[in-house]
Tab-separated table of C-alpha atoms in Angstrom:
chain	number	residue	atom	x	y	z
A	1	UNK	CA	-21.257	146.451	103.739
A	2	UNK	CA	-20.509	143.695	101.378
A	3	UNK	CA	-24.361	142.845	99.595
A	4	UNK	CA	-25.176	139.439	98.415
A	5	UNK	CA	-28.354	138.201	97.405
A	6	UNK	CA	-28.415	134.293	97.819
A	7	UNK	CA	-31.070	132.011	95.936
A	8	UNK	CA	-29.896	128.446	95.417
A	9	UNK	CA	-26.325	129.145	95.295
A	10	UNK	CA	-24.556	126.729	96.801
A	11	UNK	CA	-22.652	125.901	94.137
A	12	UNK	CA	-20.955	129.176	93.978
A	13	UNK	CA	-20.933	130.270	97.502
A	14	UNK	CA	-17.106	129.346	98.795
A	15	UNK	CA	-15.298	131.377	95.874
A	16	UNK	CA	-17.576	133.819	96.155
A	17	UNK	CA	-17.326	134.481	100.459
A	18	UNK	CA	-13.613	133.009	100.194
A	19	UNK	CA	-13.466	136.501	97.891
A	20	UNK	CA	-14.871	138.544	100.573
A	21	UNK	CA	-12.458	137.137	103.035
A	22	UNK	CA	-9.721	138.416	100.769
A	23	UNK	CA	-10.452	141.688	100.897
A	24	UNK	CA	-7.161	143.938	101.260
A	25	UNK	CA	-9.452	146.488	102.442
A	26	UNK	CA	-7.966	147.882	105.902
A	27	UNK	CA	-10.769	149.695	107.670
A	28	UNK	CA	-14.056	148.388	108.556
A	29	UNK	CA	-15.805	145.770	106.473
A	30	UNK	CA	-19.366	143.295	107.189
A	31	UNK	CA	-21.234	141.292	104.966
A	32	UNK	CA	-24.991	141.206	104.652
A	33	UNK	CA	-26.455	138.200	103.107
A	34	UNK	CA	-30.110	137.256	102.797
A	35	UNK	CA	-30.950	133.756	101.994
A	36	UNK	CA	-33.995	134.336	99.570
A	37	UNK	CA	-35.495	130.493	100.379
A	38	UNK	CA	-32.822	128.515	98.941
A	39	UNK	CA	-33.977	124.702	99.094
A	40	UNK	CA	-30.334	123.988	98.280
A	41	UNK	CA	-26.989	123.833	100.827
A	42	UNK	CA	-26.700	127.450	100.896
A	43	UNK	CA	-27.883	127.891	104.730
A	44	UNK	CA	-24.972	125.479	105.395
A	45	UNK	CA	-22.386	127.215	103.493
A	46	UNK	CA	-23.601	130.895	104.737
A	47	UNK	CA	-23.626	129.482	108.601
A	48	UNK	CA	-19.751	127.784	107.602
A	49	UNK	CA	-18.740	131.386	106.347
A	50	UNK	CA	-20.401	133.367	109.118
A	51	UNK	CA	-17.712	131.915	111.701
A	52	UNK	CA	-15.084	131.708	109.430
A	53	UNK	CA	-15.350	135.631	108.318
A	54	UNK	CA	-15.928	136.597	112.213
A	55	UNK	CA	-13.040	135.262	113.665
A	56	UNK	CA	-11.243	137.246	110.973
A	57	UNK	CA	-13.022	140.659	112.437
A	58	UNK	CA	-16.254	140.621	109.308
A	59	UNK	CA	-19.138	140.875	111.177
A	60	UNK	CA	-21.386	138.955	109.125
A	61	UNK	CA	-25.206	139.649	109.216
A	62	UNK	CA	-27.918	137.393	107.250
A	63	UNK	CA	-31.180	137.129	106.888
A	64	UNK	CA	-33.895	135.062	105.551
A	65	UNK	CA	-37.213	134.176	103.566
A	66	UNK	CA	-38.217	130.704	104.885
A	67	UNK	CA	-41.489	130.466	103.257
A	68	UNK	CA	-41.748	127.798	100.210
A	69	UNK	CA	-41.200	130.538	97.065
A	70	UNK	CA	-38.709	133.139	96.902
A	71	UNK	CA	-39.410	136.883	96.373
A	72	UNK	CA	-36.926	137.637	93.998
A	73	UNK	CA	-33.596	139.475	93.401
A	74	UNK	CA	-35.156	143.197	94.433
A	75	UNK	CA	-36.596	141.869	97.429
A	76	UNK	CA	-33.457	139.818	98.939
A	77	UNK	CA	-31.095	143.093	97.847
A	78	UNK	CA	-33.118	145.288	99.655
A	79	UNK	CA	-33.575	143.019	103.048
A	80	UNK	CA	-29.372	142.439	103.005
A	81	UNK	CA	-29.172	146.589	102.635
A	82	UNK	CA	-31.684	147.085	105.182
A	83	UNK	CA	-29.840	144.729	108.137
A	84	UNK	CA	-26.771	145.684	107.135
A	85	UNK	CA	-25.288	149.109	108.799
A	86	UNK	CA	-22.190	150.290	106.392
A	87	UNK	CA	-21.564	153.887	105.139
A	88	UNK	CA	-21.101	152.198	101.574
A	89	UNK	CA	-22.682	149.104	99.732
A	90	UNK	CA	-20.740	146.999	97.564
A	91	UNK	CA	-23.263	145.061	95.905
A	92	UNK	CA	-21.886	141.386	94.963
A	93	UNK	CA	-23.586	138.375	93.317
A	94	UNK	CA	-23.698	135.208	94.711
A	95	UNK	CA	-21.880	133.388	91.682
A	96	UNK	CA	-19.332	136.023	91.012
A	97	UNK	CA	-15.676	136.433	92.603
A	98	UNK	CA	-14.297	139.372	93.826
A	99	UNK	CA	-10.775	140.557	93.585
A	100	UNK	CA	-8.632	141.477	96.424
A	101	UNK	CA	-8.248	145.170	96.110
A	102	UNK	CA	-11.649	145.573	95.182
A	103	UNK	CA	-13.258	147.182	98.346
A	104	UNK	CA	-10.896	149.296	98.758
A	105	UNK	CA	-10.559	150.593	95.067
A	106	UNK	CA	-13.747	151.583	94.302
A	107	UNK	CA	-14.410	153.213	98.488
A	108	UNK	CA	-11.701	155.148	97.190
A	109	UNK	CA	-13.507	156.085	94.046
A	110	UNK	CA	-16.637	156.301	95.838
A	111	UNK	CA	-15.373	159.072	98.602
A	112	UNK	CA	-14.082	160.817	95.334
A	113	UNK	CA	-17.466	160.396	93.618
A	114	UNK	CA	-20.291	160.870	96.297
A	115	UNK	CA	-23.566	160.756	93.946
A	116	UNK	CA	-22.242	157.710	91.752
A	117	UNK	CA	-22.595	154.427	91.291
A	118	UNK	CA	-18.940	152.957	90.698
A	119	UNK	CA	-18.282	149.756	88.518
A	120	UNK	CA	-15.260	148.273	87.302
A	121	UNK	CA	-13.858	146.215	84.768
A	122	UNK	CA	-14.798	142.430	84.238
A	123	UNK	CA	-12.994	139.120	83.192
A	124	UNK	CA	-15.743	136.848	81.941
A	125	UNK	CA	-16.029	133.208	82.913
A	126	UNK	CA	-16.057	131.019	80.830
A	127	UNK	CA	-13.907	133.761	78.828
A	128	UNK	CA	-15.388	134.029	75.209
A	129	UNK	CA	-19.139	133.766	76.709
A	130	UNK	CA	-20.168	137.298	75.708
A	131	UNK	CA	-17.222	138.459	74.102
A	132	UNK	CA	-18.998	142.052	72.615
A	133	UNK	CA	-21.164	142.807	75.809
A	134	UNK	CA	-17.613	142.541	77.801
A	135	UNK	CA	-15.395	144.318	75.349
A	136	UNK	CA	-18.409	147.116	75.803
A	137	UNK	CA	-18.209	147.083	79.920
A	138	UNK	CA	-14.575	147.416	79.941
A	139	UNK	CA	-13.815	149.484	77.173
A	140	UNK	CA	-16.561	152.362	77.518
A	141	UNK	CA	-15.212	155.684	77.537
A	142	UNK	CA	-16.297	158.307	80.757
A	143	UNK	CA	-18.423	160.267	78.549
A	144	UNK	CA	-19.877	156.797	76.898
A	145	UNK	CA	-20.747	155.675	80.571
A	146	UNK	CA	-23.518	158.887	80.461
A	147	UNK	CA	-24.373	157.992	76.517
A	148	UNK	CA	-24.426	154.883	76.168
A	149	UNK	CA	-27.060	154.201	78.557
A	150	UNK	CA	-30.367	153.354	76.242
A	151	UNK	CA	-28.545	150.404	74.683
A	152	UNK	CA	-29.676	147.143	74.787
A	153	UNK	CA	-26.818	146.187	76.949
A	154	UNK	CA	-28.459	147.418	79.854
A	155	UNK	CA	-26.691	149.534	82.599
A	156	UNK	CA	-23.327	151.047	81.196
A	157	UNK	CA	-21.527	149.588	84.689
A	158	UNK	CA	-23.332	146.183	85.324
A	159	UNK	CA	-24.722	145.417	88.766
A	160	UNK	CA	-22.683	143.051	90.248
A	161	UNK	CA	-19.956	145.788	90.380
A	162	UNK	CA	-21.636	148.608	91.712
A	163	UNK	CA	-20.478	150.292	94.829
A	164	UNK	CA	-22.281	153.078	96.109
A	165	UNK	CA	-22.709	155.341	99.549
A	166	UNK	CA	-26.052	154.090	101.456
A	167	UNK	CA	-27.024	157.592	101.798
A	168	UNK	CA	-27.294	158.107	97.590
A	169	UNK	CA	-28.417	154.441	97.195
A	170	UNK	CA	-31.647	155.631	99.383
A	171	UNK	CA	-31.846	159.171	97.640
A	172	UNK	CA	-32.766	156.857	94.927
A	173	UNK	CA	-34.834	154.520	96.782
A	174	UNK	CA	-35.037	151.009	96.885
A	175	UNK	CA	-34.639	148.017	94.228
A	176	UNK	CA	-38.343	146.990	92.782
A	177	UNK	CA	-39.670	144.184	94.658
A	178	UNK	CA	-41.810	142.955	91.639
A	179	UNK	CA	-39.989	140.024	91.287
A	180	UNK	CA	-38.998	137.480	88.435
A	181	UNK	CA	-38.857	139.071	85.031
A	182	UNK	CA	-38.352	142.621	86.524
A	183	UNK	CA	-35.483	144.167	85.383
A	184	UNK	CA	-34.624	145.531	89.103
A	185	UNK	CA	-31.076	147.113	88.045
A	186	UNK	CA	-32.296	148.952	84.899
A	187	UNK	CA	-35.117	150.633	86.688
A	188	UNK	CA	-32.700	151.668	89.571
A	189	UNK	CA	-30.155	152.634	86.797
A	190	UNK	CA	-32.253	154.680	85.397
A	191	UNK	CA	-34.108	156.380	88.538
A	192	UNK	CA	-30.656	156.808	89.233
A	193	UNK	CA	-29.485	159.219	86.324
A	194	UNK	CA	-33.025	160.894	86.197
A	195	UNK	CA	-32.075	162.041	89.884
A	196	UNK	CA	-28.992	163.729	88.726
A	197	UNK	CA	-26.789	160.774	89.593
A	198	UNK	CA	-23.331	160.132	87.848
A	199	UNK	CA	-21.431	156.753	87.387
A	200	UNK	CA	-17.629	156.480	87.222
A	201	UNK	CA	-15.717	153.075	86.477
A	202	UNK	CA	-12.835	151.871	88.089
A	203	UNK	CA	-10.158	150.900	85.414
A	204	UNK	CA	-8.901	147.775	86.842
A	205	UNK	CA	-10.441	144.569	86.489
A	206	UNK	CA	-12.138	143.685	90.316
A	207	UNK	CA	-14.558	141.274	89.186
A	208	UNK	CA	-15.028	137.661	87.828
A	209	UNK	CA	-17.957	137.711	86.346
A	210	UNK	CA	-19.917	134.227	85.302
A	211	UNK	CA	-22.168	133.393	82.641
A	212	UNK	CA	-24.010	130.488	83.040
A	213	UNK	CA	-28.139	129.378	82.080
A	214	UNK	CA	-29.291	130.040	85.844
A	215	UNK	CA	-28.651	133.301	85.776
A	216	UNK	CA	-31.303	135.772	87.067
A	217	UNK	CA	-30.982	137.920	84.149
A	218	UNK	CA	-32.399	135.250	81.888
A	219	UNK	CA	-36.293	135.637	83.746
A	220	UNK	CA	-36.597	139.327	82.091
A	221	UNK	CA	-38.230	139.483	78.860
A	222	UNK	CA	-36.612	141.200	76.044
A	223	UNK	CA	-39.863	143.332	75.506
A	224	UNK	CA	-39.642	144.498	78.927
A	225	UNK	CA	-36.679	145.878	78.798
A	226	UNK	CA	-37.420	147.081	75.091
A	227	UNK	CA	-40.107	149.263	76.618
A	228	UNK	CA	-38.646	150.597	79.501
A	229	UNK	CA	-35.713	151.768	77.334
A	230	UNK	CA	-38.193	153.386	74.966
A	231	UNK	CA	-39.702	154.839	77.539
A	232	UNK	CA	-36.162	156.233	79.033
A	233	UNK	CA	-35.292	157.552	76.117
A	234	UNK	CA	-37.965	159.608	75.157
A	235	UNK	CA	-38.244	161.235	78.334
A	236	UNK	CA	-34.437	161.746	78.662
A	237	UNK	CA	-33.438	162.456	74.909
A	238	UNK	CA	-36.665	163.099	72.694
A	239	UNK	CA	-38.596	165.476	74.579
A	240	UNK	CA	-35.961	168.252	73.829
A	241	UNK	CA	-36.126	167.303	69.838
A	242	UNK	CA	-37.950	168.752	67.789
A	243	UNK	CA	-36.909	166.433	64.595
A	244	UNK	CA	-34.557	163.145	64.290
A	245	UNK	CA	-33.850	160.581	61.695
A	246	UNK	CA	-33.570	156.799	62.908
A	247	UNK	CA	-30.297	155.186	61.600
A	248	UNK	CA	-31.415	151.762	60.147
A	249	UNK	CA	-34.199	151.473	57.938
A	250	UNK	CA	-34.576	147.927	58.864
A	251	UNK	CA	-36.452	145.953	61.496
A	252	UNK	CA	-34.670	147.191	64.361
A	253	UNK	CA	-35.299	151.082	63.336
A	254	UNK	CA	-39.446	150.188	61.814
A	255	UNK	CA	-39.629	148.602	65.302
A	256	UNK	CA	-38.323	151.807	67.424
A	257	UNK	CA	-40.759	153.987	65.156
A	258	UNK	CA	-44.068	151.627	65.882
A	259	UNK	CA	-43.204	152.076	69.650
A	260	UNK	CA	-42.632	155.408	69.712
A	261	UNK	CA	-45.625	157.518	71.460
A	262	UNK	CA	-47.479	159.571	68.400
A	263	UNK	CA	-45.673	163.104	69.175
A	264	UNK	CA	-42.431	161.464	68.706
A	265	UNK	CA	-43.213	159.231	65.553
A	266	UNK	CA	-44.028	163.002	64.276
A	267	UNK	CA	-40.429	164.090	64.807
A	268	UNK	CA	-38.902	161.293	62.532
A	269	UNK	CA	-37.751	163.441	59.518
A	270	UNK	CA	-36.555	160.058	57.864
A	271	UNK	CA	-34.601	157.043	58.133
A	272	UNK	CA	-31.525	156.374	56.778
A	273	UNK	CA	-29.820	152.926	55.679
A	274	UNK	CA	-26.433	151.756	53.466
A	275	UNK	CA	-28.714	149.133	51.969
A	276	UNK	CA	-29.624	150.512	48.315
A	277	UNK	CA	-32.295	148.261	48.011
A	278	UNK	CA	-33.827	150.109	50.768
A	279	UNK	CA	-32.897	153.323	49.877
A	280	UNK	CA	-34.154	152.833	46.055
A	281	UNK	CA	-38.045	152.227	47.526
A	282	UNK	CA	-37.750	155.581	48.818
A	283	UNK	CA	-39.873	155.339	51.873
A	284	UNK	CA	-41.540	153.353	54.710
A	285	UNK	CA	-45.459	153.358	55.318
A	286	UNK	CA	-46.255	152.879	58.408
A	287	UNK	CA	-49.670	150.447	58.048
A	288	UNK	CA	-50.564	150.068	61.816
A	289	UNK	CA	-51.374	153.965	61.733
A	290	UNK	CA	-55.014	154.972	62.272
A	291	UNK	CA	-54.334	157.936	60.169
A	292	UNK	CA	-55.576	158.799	56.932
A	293	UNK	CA	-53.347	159.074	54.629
A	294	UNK	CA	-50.888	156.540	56.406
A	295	UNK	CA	-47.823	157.831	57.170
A	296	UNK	CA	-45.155	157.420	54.657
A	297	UNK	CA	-41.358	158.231	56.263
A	298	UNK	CA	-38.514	159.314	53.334
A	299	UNK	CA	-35.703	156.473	53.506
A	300	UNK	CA	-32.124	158.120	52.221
A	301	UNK	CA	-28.333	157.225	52.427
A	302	UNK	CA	-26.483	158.369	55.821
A	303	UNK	CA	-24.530	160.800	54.122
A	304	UNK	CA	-27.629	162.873	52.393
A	305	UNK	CA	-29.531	162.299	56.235
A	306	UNK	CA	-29.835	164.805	58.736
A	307	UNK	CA	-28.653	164.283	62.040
A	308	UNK	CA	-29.298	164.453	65.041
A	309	UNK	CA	-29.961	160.614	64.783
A	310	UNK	CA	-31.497	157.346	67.336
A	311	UNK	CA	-29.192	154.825	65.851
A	312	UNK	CA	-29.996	151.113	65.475
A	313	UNK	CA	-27.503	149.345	64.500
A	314	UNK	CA	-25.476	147.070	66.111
A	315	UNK	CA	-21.654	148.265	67.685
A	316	UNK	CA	-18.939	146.145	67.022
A	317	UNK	CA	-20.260	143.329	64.818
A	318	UNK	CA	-19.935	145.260	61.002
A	319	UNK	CA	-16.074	144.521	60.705
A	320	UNK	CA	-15.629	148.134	61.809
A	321	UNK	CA	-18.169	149.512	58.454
A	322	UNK	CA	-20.728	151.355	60.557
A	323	UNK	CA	-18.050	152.675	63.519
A	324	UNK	CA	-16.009	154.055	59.997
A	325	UNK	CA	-19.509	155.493	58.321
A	326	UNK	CA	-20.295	157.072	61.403
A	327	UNK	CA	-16.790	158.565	62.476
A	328	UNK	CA	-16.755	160.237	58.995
A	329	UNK	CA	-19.981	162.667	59.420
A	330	UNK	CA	-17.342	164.044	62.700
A	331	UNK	CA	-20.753	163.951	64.989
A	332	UNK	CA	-20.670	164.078	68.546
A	333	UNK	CA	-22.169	161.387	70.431
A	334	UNK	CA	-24.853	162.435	73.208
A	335	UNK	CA	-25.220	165.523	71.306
A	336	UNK	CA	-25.960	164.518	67.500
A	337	UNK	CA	-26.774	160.751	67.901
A	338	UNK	CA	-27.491	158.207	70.676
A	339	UNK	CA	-27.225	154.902	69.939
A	340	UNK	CA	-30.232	152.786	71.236
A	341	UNK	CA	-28.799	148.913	69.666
């Protein structure tokens, strides 16, 4: 079952169905849409595509919110995987294009990889929109996929690619139904992985992805997802560490301290920095405390620091300096460090 989410699409809708039409997938396909009370054309279009997509053997089933305000992305994924009756869920927005063999390549990973959620690889539109978040989707490595998943980047395979068997999507249980500014596919991601679920890319590109202002993902608050990801990682990472130092003795690494819970602002040993001018004050206080005396953190140079290490500091935007520091201590990432950027 193909899954799309519609809310005031219309725009988007023909390259996006013509996509599903496409499909060089040879067994049995549908596509589930639910129409999350568009006030644009989208009815139209979906009704257009409904015969179209039938007479070519898709059954296509959609459903609808009619009232006056829509209930948001969780809601109208988890009403189009309700009606719909596949084995598997391919999970599609409605302003992105698929390509041909994508159905087909990823139900072959996903017969391969029962308990995963399979993405792919992207090509952006327009092309340098996010040029480091999509050289990070496509170029993440199969143990990165596992590591790399407290970033700020969000889910290490990104939603509209996932593909997964409806009998592990409800293992999970559903999307979060909380509406705008919920971060639906985080909170699955992560439910995900804490039930012992794996994710696996496939290595061809099978998805035009578009970046544009109306984009759901623009409703969630950055501090929403900050939390959450705090939160992730101290249940996932933190509670079996005893001690860590926080790589970046800047704003980012002050700010991962003040939101740690107490315990875990115990653990940090130190932070650690390049900047000298840093380094030469010696150490942060941290003022907020209610403690008496406040707490006062040593602040030392990577090399004299001791791992294993939270890192904050951005991938891929140092000219290469920080990937080079870091590759010279010969740490091992997911055991030594995580990087939460």
């Amino acid at each position: 079952s193909v899954i799309v989410p519609v809310h005031n699409s219309e725009c988007w809708l023909d390259e996006c169905f013509k996509s599903v039409w496409e499909q060089d997938f040879k067994e049995t396909m549908e596509l589930s849409v639910f129409n999350d009370a568009s006030k644009d054309g989208s009815a139209e279009i979906i009704e257009k595509w409904k015969i179209k997509l039938e007479d070519a053997g898709v059954p296509v089933v959609v459903g609808s919110n009619d009232s006056s305000q829509p209930r948001g992305v969780g809601f109208a994924k988890n009403q189009a995987i309700i009606q719909s009756s596949g084995a598997y869920l391919c999970f599609l927005d409605s302003d992105d294009v698929m390509m041909p063999q994508r159905v087909r390549l990823q139900h072959e990973a996903a017969i391969q990889h029962p308990n995963s959620i399979i993405g792919c690889q992207v090509r952006r539109e327009p092309l340098k929109s996010t040029e480091r978040y999509t050289r990070w989707i496509n170029n993440l490595t199969e143990e990165q996929l596992l590591t790399q998943v407290f970033t700020s980047h969000g889910p290490t395979v990104i939603m509209p690619t996932w593909f997964c068997s409806r009998e592990w999507f409800f293992h999970v249980g559903k999307f979060d139904e909380g509406g705008k500014g919920v971060p639906e596919d985080l909170l699955f991601f992560y439910k995900h992985i804490q039930k012992g679920g794996e994710v696996f890319r496939v290595d061809h590109c099978l998805l035009l992805y578009r970046y544009h202002p109306q984009a759901a993902t623009h409703s969630v608050l950055e501090g929403t997802i900050w939390n959450h990801r705090v939160r992730f990682l101290e249940e996932r990472v933190l509670s079996s560490w005893t001690s860590f130092t926080i790589w970046n003795a800047g704003k980012q690494g002050k700010k991962l301290y003040r939101s740690l819970s107490p315990a875990n602002r115990k653990k940090v040993t130190a932070f650690c920095d390049v900047d000298e001018k840093k380094i030469t004050k010696g150490f942060y206080t941290y003022e907020e405390s209610e403690e008496r005396p406040k707490p006062k953190i040593p602040v030392c140079h990577f090399r004299d620091a001791t791992p294993p290490f939270i890192i904050c500091v951005k991938l891929d935007l140092t000219g290469e300096a920080f990937e080079t520091n870091l590759n010279t201590l010969n740490l091992k990432e997911g055991v030594d460090y995580y990087h939460f950027n």
